[in-house]
mmCIF file with all atom_site columns, C-alpha atoms in Angstrom:
data_model
loop_
_atom_site.group_PDB
_atom_site.id
_atom_site.type_symbol
_atom_site.label_atom_id
_atom_site.label_alt_id
_atom_site.label_comp_id
_atom_site.label_asym_id
_atom_site.label_entity_id
_atom_site.label_seq_id
_atom_site.pdbx_PDB_ins_code
_atom_site.Cartn_x
_atom_site.Cartn_y
_atom_site.Cartn_z
_atom_site.occupancy
_atom_site.B_iso_or_equiv
_atom_site.pdbx_formal_charge
_atom_site.auth_seq_id
_atom_site.auth_comp_id
_atom_site.auth_asym_id
_atom_site.auth_atom_id
_atom_site.pdbx_PDB_model_num
ATOM 1   C CA . MET A 1 1   ? 6.057  -127.368 49.592 1.00 41.00 ? 12  MET A CA 1
ATOM 2   C CA . GLY A 1 2   ? 9.264  -125.817 50.923 1.00 46.00 ? 13  GLY A CA 1
ATOM 3   C CA . GLY A 1 3   ? 9.536  -122.485 49.155 1.00 48.00 ? 14  GLY A CA 1
ATOM 4   C CA . SER A 1 4   ? 7.273  -122.837 46.159 1.00 51.00 ? 15  SER A CA 1
ATOM 5   C CA . TYR A 1 5   ? 3.587  -122.164 46.182 1.00 50.00 ? 16  TYR A CA 1
ATOM 6   C CA . ILE A 1 6   ? 2.493  -124.246 43.256 1.00 45.00 ? 17  ILE A CA 1
ATOM 7   C CA . GLY A 1 7   ? -1.032 -125.431 43.814 1.00 50.00 ? 18  GLY A CA 1
ATOM 8   C CA . VAL A 1 8   ? -4.080 -123.652 45.031 1.00 48.00 ? 19  VAL A CA 1
ATOM 9   C CA . ARG A 1 9   ? -3.562 -119.932 45.081 1.00 71.00 ? 20  ARG A CA 1
ATOM 10  C CA . ASP A 1 10  ? -6.133 -118.625 47.491 1.00 84.00 ? 21  ASP A CA 1
ATOM 11  C CA . TRP A 1 11  ? -6.726 -115.061 48.622 1.00 90.00 ? 22  TRP A CA 1
ATOM 12  C CA . SER A 1 12  ? -3.838 -115.226 51.095 1.00 91.00 ? 23  SER A CA 1
ATOM 13  C CA . PHE A 1 13  ? -1.388 -115.692 48.218 1.00 92.00 ? 24  PHE A CA 1
ATOM 14  C CA . TYR A 1 14  ? -2.722 -112.667 46.340 1.00 93.00 ? 25  TYR A CA 1
ATOM 15  C CA . VAL A 1 15  ? -2.855 -110.430 49.408 1.00 95.00 ? 26  VAL A CA 1
ATOM 16  C CA . ALA A 1 16  ? 0.515  -111.478 50.884 1.00 95.00 ? 27  ALA A CA 1
ATOM 17  C CA . THR A 1 17  ? 2.331  -111.148 47.551 1.00 94.00 ? 28  THR A CA 1
ATOM 18  C CA . LEU A 1 18  ? 0.388  -108.098 46.313 1.00 94.00 ? 29  LEU A CA 1
ATOM 19  C CA . GLY A 1 19  ? -1.240 -109.921 43.453 1.00 92.00 ? 30  GLY A CA 1
ATOM 20  C CA . GLY A 1 20  ? 1.718  -112.241 42.854 1.00 88.00 ? 31  GLY A CA 1
ATOM 21  C CA . LEU A 1 21  ? 4.262  -109.420 42.508 1.00 89.00 ? 32  LEU A CA 1
ATOM 22  C CA . GLY A 1 22  ? 6.297  -110.606 45.490 1.00 87.00 ? 33  GLY A CA 1
ATOM 23  C CA . TRP A 1 23  ? 6.276  -114.179 44.234 1.00 84.00 ? 34  TRP A CA 1
ATOM 24  C CA . VAL A 1 24  ? 7.491  -113.220 40.751 1.00 83.00 ? 35  VAL A CA 1
ATOM 25  C CA . LEU A 1 25  ? 10.250 -111.023 42.222 1.00 77.00 ? 36  LEU A CA 1
ATOM 26  C CA . ARG A 1 26  ? 11.085 -113.191 45.242 1.00 77.00 ? 37  ARG A CA 1
ATOM 27  C CA . GLU A 1 27  ? 14.735 -113.489 44.138 1.00 80.00 ? 38  GLU A CA 1
ATOM 28  C CA . ARG A 1 28  ? 15.150 -109.775 43.301 1.00 83.00 ? 39  ARG A CA 1
ATOM 29  C CA . MET A 1 29  ? 14.452 -107.291 46.104 1.00 88.00 ? 40  MET A CA 1
ATOM 30  C CA . PRO A 1 30  ? 10.741 -108.005 46.593 1.00 89.00 ? 41  PRO A CA 1
ATOM 31  C CA . GLY A 1 31  ? 10.567 -105.828 49.723 1.00 89.00 ? 42  GLY A CA 1
ATOM 32  C CA . THR A 1 32  ? 11.894 -102.842 47.831 1.00 92.00 ? 43  THR A CA 1
ATOM 33  C CA . VAL A 1 33  ? 9.329  -103.395 45.083 1.00 92.00 ? 44  VAL A CA 1
ATOM 34  C CA . GLY A 1 34  ? 6.503  -103.682 47.654 1.00 93.00 ? 45  GLY A CA 1
ATOM 35  C CA . SER A 1 35  ? 7.637  -100.439 49.284 1.00 95.00 ? 46  SER A CA 1
ATOM 36  C CA . PHE A 1 36  ? 7.969  -98.723  45.914 1.00 94.00 ? 47  PHE A CA 1
ATOM 37  C CA . LEU A 1 37  ? 4.425  -99.725  45.002 1.00 95.00 ? 48  LEU A CA 1
ATOM 38  C CA . ALA A 1 38  ? 3.242  -98.079  48.228 1.00 96.00 ? 49  ALA A CA 1
ATOM 39  C CA . LEU A 1 39  ? 5.230  -94.968  47.315 1.00 96.00 ? 50  LEU A CA 1
ATOM 40  C CA . LEU A 1 40  ? 3.568  -94.794  43.890 1.00 95.00 ? 51  LEU A CA 1
ATOM 41  C CA . ILE A 1 41  ? 0.102  -95.167  45.386 1.00 96.00 ? 52  ILE A CA 1
ATOM 42  C CA . ARG A 1 42  ? 0.843  -92.575  48.083 1.00 95.00 ? 53  ARG A CA 1
ATOM 43  C CA . TRP A 1 43  ? 2.189  -90.183  45.458 1.00 93.00 ? 54  TRP A CA 1
ATOM 44  C CA . PHE A 1 44  ? -1.328 -89.933  44.036 1.00 94.00 ? 55  PHE A CA 1
ATOM 45  C CA . LEU A 1 45  ? -3.524 -90.694  47.059 1.00 92.00 ? 56  LEU A CA 1
ATOM 46  C CA . LYS A 1 46  ? -3.484 -89.818  50.731 1.00 89.00 ? 57  LYS A CA 1
ATOM 47  C CA . VAL A 1 47  ? -3.880 -92.955  52.824 1.00 92.00 ? 58  VAL A CA 1
ATOM 48  C CA . ASP A 1 48  ? -5.670 -92.568  56.149 1.00 94.00 ? 59  ASP A CA 1
ATOM 49  C CA . LEU A 1 49  ? -4.974 -94.462  59.370 1.00 96.00 ? 60  LEU A CA 1
ATOM 50  C CA . LEU A 1 50  ? -8.134 -96.543  59.114 1.00 97.00 ? 61  LEU A CA 1
ATOM 51  C CA . SER A 1 51  ? -7.056 -97.833  55.698 1.00 97.00 ? 62  SER A CA 1
ATOM 52  C CA . ILE A 1 52  ? -3.561 -98.602  56.999 1.00 97.00 ? 63  ILE A CA 1
ATOM 53  C CA . PHE A 1 53  ? -5.063 -100.465 59.963 1.00 98.00 ? 64  PHE A CA 1
ATOM 54  C CA . PHE A 1 54  ? -7.327 -102.482 57.631 1.00 98.00 ? 65  PHE A CA 1
ATOM 55  C CA . LEU A 1 55  ? -4.344 -103.334 55.391 1.00 98.00 ? 66  LEU A CA 1
ATOM 56  C CA . PHE A 1 56  ? -2.393 -104.386 58.489 1.00 98.00 ? 67  PHE A CA 1
ATOM 57  C CA . LEU A 1 57  ? -5.149 -106.775 59.595 1.00 98.00 ? 68  LEU A CA 1
ATOM 58  C CA . LEU A 1 58  ? -5.482 -108.144 56.072 1.00 98.00 ? 69  LEU A CA 1
ATOM 59  C CA . GLY A 1 59  ? -1.706 -108.568 55.873 1.00 97.00 ? 70  GLY A CA 1
ATOM 60  C CA . LEU A 1 60  ? -1.608 -110.274 59.259 1.00 97.00 ? 71  LEU A CA 1
ATOM 61  C CA . TRP A 1 61  ? -4.161 -112.857 58.124 1.00 97.00 ? 72  TRP A CA 1
ATOM 62  C CA . ALA A 1 62  ? -2.625 -113.365 54.664 1.00 96.00 ? 73  ALA A CA 1
ATOM 63  C CA . SER A 1 63  ? 1.001  -113.595 55.764 1.00 96.00 ? 74  SER A CA 1
ATOM 64  C CA . GLU A 1 64  ? 0.116  -116.079 58.517 1.00 96.00 ? 75  GLU A CA 1
ATOM 65  C CA . ARG A 1 65  ? -1.832 -118.316 56.149 1.00 95.00 ? 76  ARG A CA 1
ATOM 66  C CA . TYR A 1 66  ? 0.577  -118.039 53.219 1.00 94.00 ? 77  TYR A CA 1
ATOM 67  C CA . SER A 1 67  ? 3.715  -118.636 55.303 1.00 94.00 ? 78  SER A CA 1
ATOM 68  C CA . LYS A 1 68  ? 2.109  -121.738 56.826 1.00 93.00 ? 79  LYS A CA 1
ATOM 69  C CA . ALA A 1 69  ? 1.249  -123.023 53.339 1.00 91.00 ? 80  ALA A CA 1
ATOM 70  C CA . LEU A 1 70  ? 4.910  -122.585 52.344 1.00 90.00 ? 81  LEU A CA 1
ATOM 71  C CA . LYS A 1 71  ? 6.138  -123.973 55.667 1.00 92.00 ? 82  LYS A CA 1
ATOM 72  C CA . GLU A 1 72  ? 8.469  -120.967 55.987 1.00 91.00 ? 83  GLU A CA 1
ATOM 73  C CA . GLU A 1 73  ? 8.713  -118.403 58.777 1.00 90.00 ? 84  GLU A CA 1
ATOM 74  C CA . ASP A 1 74  ? 9.024  -115.262 56.630 1.00 90.00 ? 85  ASP A CA 1
ATOM 75  C CA . PRO A 1 75  ? 9.028  -116.033 52.900 1.00 91.00 ? 86  PRO A CA 1
ATOM 76  C CA . SER A 1 76  ? 10.658 -113.355 50.748 1.00 91.00 ? 87  SER A CA 1
ATOM 77  C CA . SER A 1 77  ? 7.631  -113.406 48.448 1.00 93.00 ? 88  SER A CA 1
ATOM 78  C CA . ILE A 1 78  ? 5.481  -111.812 51.174 1.00 95.00 ? 89  ILE A CA 1
ATOM 79  C CA . VAL A 1 79  ? 5.543  -108.067 50.491 1.00 96.00 ? 90  VAL A CA 1
ATOM 80  C CA . ILE A 1 80  ? 2.316  -106.878 52.123 1.00 97.00 ? 91  ILE A CA 1
ATOM 81  C CA . ASP A 1 81  ? 4.433  -106.170 55.222 1.00 97.00 ? 92  ASP A CA 1
ATOM 82  C CA . GLU A 1 82  ? 6.692  -103.675 53.417 1.00 97.00 ? 93  GLU A CA 1
ATOM 83  C CA . PHE A 1 83  ? 3.656  -102.220 51.663 1.00 97.00 ? 94  PHE A CA 1
ATOM 84  C CA . VAL A 1 84  ? 1.914  -101.511 54.988 1.00 98.00 ? 95  VAL A CA 1
ATOM 85  C CA . GLY A 1 85  ? 5.136  -100.500 56.741 1.00 98.00 ? 96  GLY A CA 1
ATOM 86  C CA . TYR A 1 86  ? 5.918  -97.900  54.130 1.00 97.00 ? 97  TYR A CA 1
ATOM 87  C CA . PHE A 1 87  ? 2.410  -96.442  54.292 1.00 97.00 ? 98  PHE A CA 1
ATOM 88  C CA . ILE A 1 88  ? 3.113  -95.955  58.007 1.00 98.00 ? 99  ILE A CA 1
ATOM 89  C CA . ALA A 1 89  ? 6.501  -94.414  57.222 1.00 97.00 ? 100 ALA A CA 1
ATOM 90  C CA . MET A 1 90  ? 4.830  -91.879  54.906 1.00 96.00 ? 101 MET A CA 1
ATOM 91  C CA . TRP A 1 91  ? 1.796  -91.154  57.048 1.00 95.00 ? 102 TRP A CA 1
ATOM 92  C CA . ASN A 1 92  ? 1.135  -87.432  57.328 1.00 94.00 ? 103 ASN A CA 1
ATOM 93  C CA . LEU A 1 93  ? 4.348  -86.447  55.508 1.00 93.00 ? 104 LEU A CA 1
ATOM 94  C CA . ASN A 1 94  ? 4.591  -83.837  52.772 1.00 91.00 ? 105 ASN A CA 1
ATOM 95  C CA . ASP A 1 95  ? 5.209  -85.187  49.288 1.00 93.00 ? 106 ASP A CA 1
ATOM 96  C CA . ILE A 1 96  ? 8.762  -83.821  49.331 1.00 94.00 ? 107 ILE A CA 1
ATOM 97  C CA . MET A 1 97  ? 9.639  -86.346  52.066 1.00 95.00 ? 108 MET A CA 1
ATOM 98  C CA . LEU A 1 98  ? 8.392  -89.409  50.178 1.00 95.00 ? 109 LEU A CA 1
ATOM 99  C CA . ILE A 1 99  ? 11.754 -90.253  48.595 1.00 96.00 ? 110 ILE A CA 1
ATOM 100 C CA . PRO A 1 100 ? 13.884 -89.689  51.742 1.00 96.00 ? 111 PRO A CA 1
ATOM 101 C CA . SER A 1 101 ? 11.400 -91.743  53.779 1.00 97.00 ? 112 SER A CA 1
ATOM 102 C CA . PHE A 1 102 ? 11.592 -94.525  51.162 1.00 97.00 ? 113 PHE A CA 1
ATOM 103 C CA . PHE A 1 103 ? 15.361 -94.839  51.519 1.00 97.00 ? 114 PHE A CA 1
ATOM 104 C CA . LEU A 1 104 ? 15.296 -94.544  55.317 1.00 98.00 ? 115 LEU A CA 1
ATOM 105 C CA . PHE A 1 105 ? 12.526 -97.141  55.594 1.00 98.00 ? 116 PHE A CA 1
ATOM 106 C CA . ARG A 1 106 ? 14.393 -99.590  53.335 1.00 97.00 ? 117 ARG A CA 1
ATOM 107 C CA . LEU A 1 107 ? 17.617 -99.050  55.309 1.00 97.00 ? 118 LEU A CA 1
ATOM 108 C CA . LEU A 1 108 ? 15.892 -99.699  58.633 1.00 97.00 ? 119 LEU A CA 1
ATOM 109 C CA . ASP A 1 109 ? 14.066 -102.724 57.194 1.00 95.00 ? 120 ASP A CA 1
ATOM 110 C CA . VAL A 1 110 ? 17.321 -104.242 55.950 1.00 94.00 ? 121 VAL A CA 1
ATOM 111 C CA . ILE A 1 111 ? 19.590 -103.589 58.953 1.00 96.00 ? 122 ILE A CA 1
ATOM 112 C CA . LYS A 1 112 ? 16.807 -104.105 61.529 1.00 95.00 ? 123 LYS A CA 1
ATOM 113 C CA . PRO A 1 113 ? 18.179 -102.164 64.510 1.00 95.00 ? 124 PRO A CA 1
ATOM 114 C CA . PHE A 1 114 ? 16.531 -102.448 67.917 1.00 93.00 ? 125 PHE A CA 1
ATOM 115 C CA . PRO A 1 115 ? 13.560 -102.539 68.396 1.00 95.00 ? 126 PRO A CA 1
ATOM 116 C CA . ILE A 1 116 ? 12.763 -103.774 64.868 1.00 96.00 ? 127 ILE A CA 1
ATOM 117 C CA . ARG A 1 117 ? 14.625 -107.071 65.282 1.00 95.00 ? 128 ARG A CA 1
ATOM 118 C CA . PHE A 1 118 ? 12.750 -107.724 68.543 1.00 96.00 ? 129 PHE A CA 1
ATOM 119 C CA . PHE A 1 119 ? 9.380  -107.601 66.761 1.00 96.00 ? 130 PHE A CA 1
ATOM 120 C CA . GLU A 1 120 ? 10.623 -109.782 63.912 1.00 93.00 ? 131 GLU A CA 1
ATOM 121 C CA . LYS A 1 121 ? 10.849 -112.656 66.413 1.00 93.00 ? 132 LYS A CA 1
ATOM 122 C CA . PHE A 1 122 ? 7.103  -112.719 67.110 1.00 96.00 ? 133 PHE A CA 1
ATOM 123 C CA . PRO A 1 123 ? 5.450  -115.882 65.796 1.00 94.00 ? 134 PRO A CA 1
ATOM 124 C CA . GLY A 1 124 ? 3.752  -116.232 62.411 1.00 94.00 ? 135 GLY A CA 1
ATOM 125 C CA . GLY A 1 125 ? 2.075  -113.298 60.741 1.00 96.00 ? 136 GLY A CA 1
ATOM 126 C CA . TRP A 1 126 ? 2.735  -111.086 63.765 1.00 97.00 ? 137 TRP A CA 1
ATOM 127 C CA . GLY A 1 127 ? 6.506  -111.241 63.267 1.00 96.00 ? 138 GLY A CA 1
ATOM 128 C CA . ILE A 1 128 ? 6.191  -110.839 59.520 1.00 97.00 ? 139 ILE A CA 1
ATOM 129 C CA . MET A 1 129 ? 4.073  -107.707 59.843 1.00 98.00 ? 140 MET A CA 1
ATOM 130 C CA . LEU A 1 130 ? 5.259  -106.058 63.064 1.00 98.00 ? 141 LEU A CA 1
ATOM 131 C CA . ASP A 1 131 ? 8.924  -105.588 62.176 1.00 97.00 ? 142 ASP A CA 1
ATOM 132 C CA . ASP A 1 132 ? 7.884  -103.521 59.141 1.00 97.00 ? 143 ASP A CA 1
ATOM 133 C CA . VAL A 1 133 ? 5.253  -101.630 61.144 1.00 98.00 ? 144 VAL A CA 1
ATOM 134 C CA . VAL A 1 134 ? 7.953  -100.676 63.659 1.00 98.00 ? 145 VAL A CA 1
ATOM 135 C CA . ALA A 1 135 ? 10.381 -99.773  60.842 1.00 98.00 ? 146 ALA A CA 1
ATOM 136 C CA . GLY A 1 136 ? 7.635  -97.550  59.425 1.00 98.00 ? 147 GLY A CA 1
ATOM 137 C CA . LEU A 1 137 ? 6.981  -95.912  62.792 1.00 98.00 ? 148 LEU A CA 1
ATOM 138 C CA . LEU A 1 138 ? 10.701 -95.275  63.341 1.00 98.00 ? 149 LEU A CA 1
ATOM 139 C CA . THR A 1 139 ? 11.071 -93.855  59.850 1.00 98.00 ? 150 THR A CA 1
ATOM 140 C CA . ASN A 1 140 ? 8.118  -91.537  60.364 1.00 97.00 ? 151 ASN A CA 1
ATOM 141 C CA . MET A 1 141 ? 9.369  -90.359  63.754 1.00 97.00 ? 152 MET A CA 1
ATOM 142 C CA . LEU A 1 142 ? 12.931 -89.804  62.480 1.00 97.00 ? 153 LEU A CA 1
ATOM 143 C CA . ILE A 1 143 ? 11.705 -87.795  59.483 1.00 97.00 ? 154 ILE A CA 1
ATOM 144 C CA . PHE A 1 144 ? 9.490  -85.631  61.728 1.00 95.00 ? 155 PHE A CA 1
ATOM 145 C CA . LEU A 1 145 ? 12.356 -85.199  64.206 1.00 96.00 ? 156 LEU A CA 1
ATOM 146 C CA . GLY A 1 146 ? 14.672 -84.160  61.395 1.00 95.00 ? 157 GLY A CA 1
ATOM 147 C CA . LEU A 1 147 ? 12.126 -81.660  60.099 1.00 93.00 ? 158 LEU A CA 1
ATOM 148 C CA . TRP A 1 148 ? 11.551 -80.284  63.589 1.00 92.00 ? 159 TRP A CA 1
ATOM 149 C CA . LEU A 1 149 ? 15.275 -79.944  64.311 1.00 93.00 ? 160 LEU A CA 1
ATOM 150 C CA . GLY A 1 150 ? 15.906 -78.460  60.882 1.00 87.00 ? 161 GLY A CA 1
ATOM 151 C CA . GLY A 1 151 ? 13.563 -75.707  61.393 1.00 65.00 ? 162 GLY A CA 1
#
């Protein structure tokens, strides 16, 4: 298949690509779009840790299966990882921090400083999901640290 997912589109395709959004935008910043979708949802709804954990497990399964179907390690069309990672980045933050956390999360996801790059090297769905989970955790901690230091 090598990069295209023409053929049977099972649940892993729809979950990994957030309903096909990541596949349609795979050439144009799909991770940013996946994160932005999470921001829009969070703007209107609080997302609890149990829901984030469930989305992580679902993303782990879907990204593993979908990446194997494409025969690629981390296809750009998979955006469930950024979706989950950004929910982690925003967890328990005030609405005023949603935009700053968006930009910080995207920056960390793109440049992948330590320890993010370390987790990206895990095999299969674990590597796909964990680097964004860690980017989300770092974003959340840095925002809280900044708020604490600022007063």
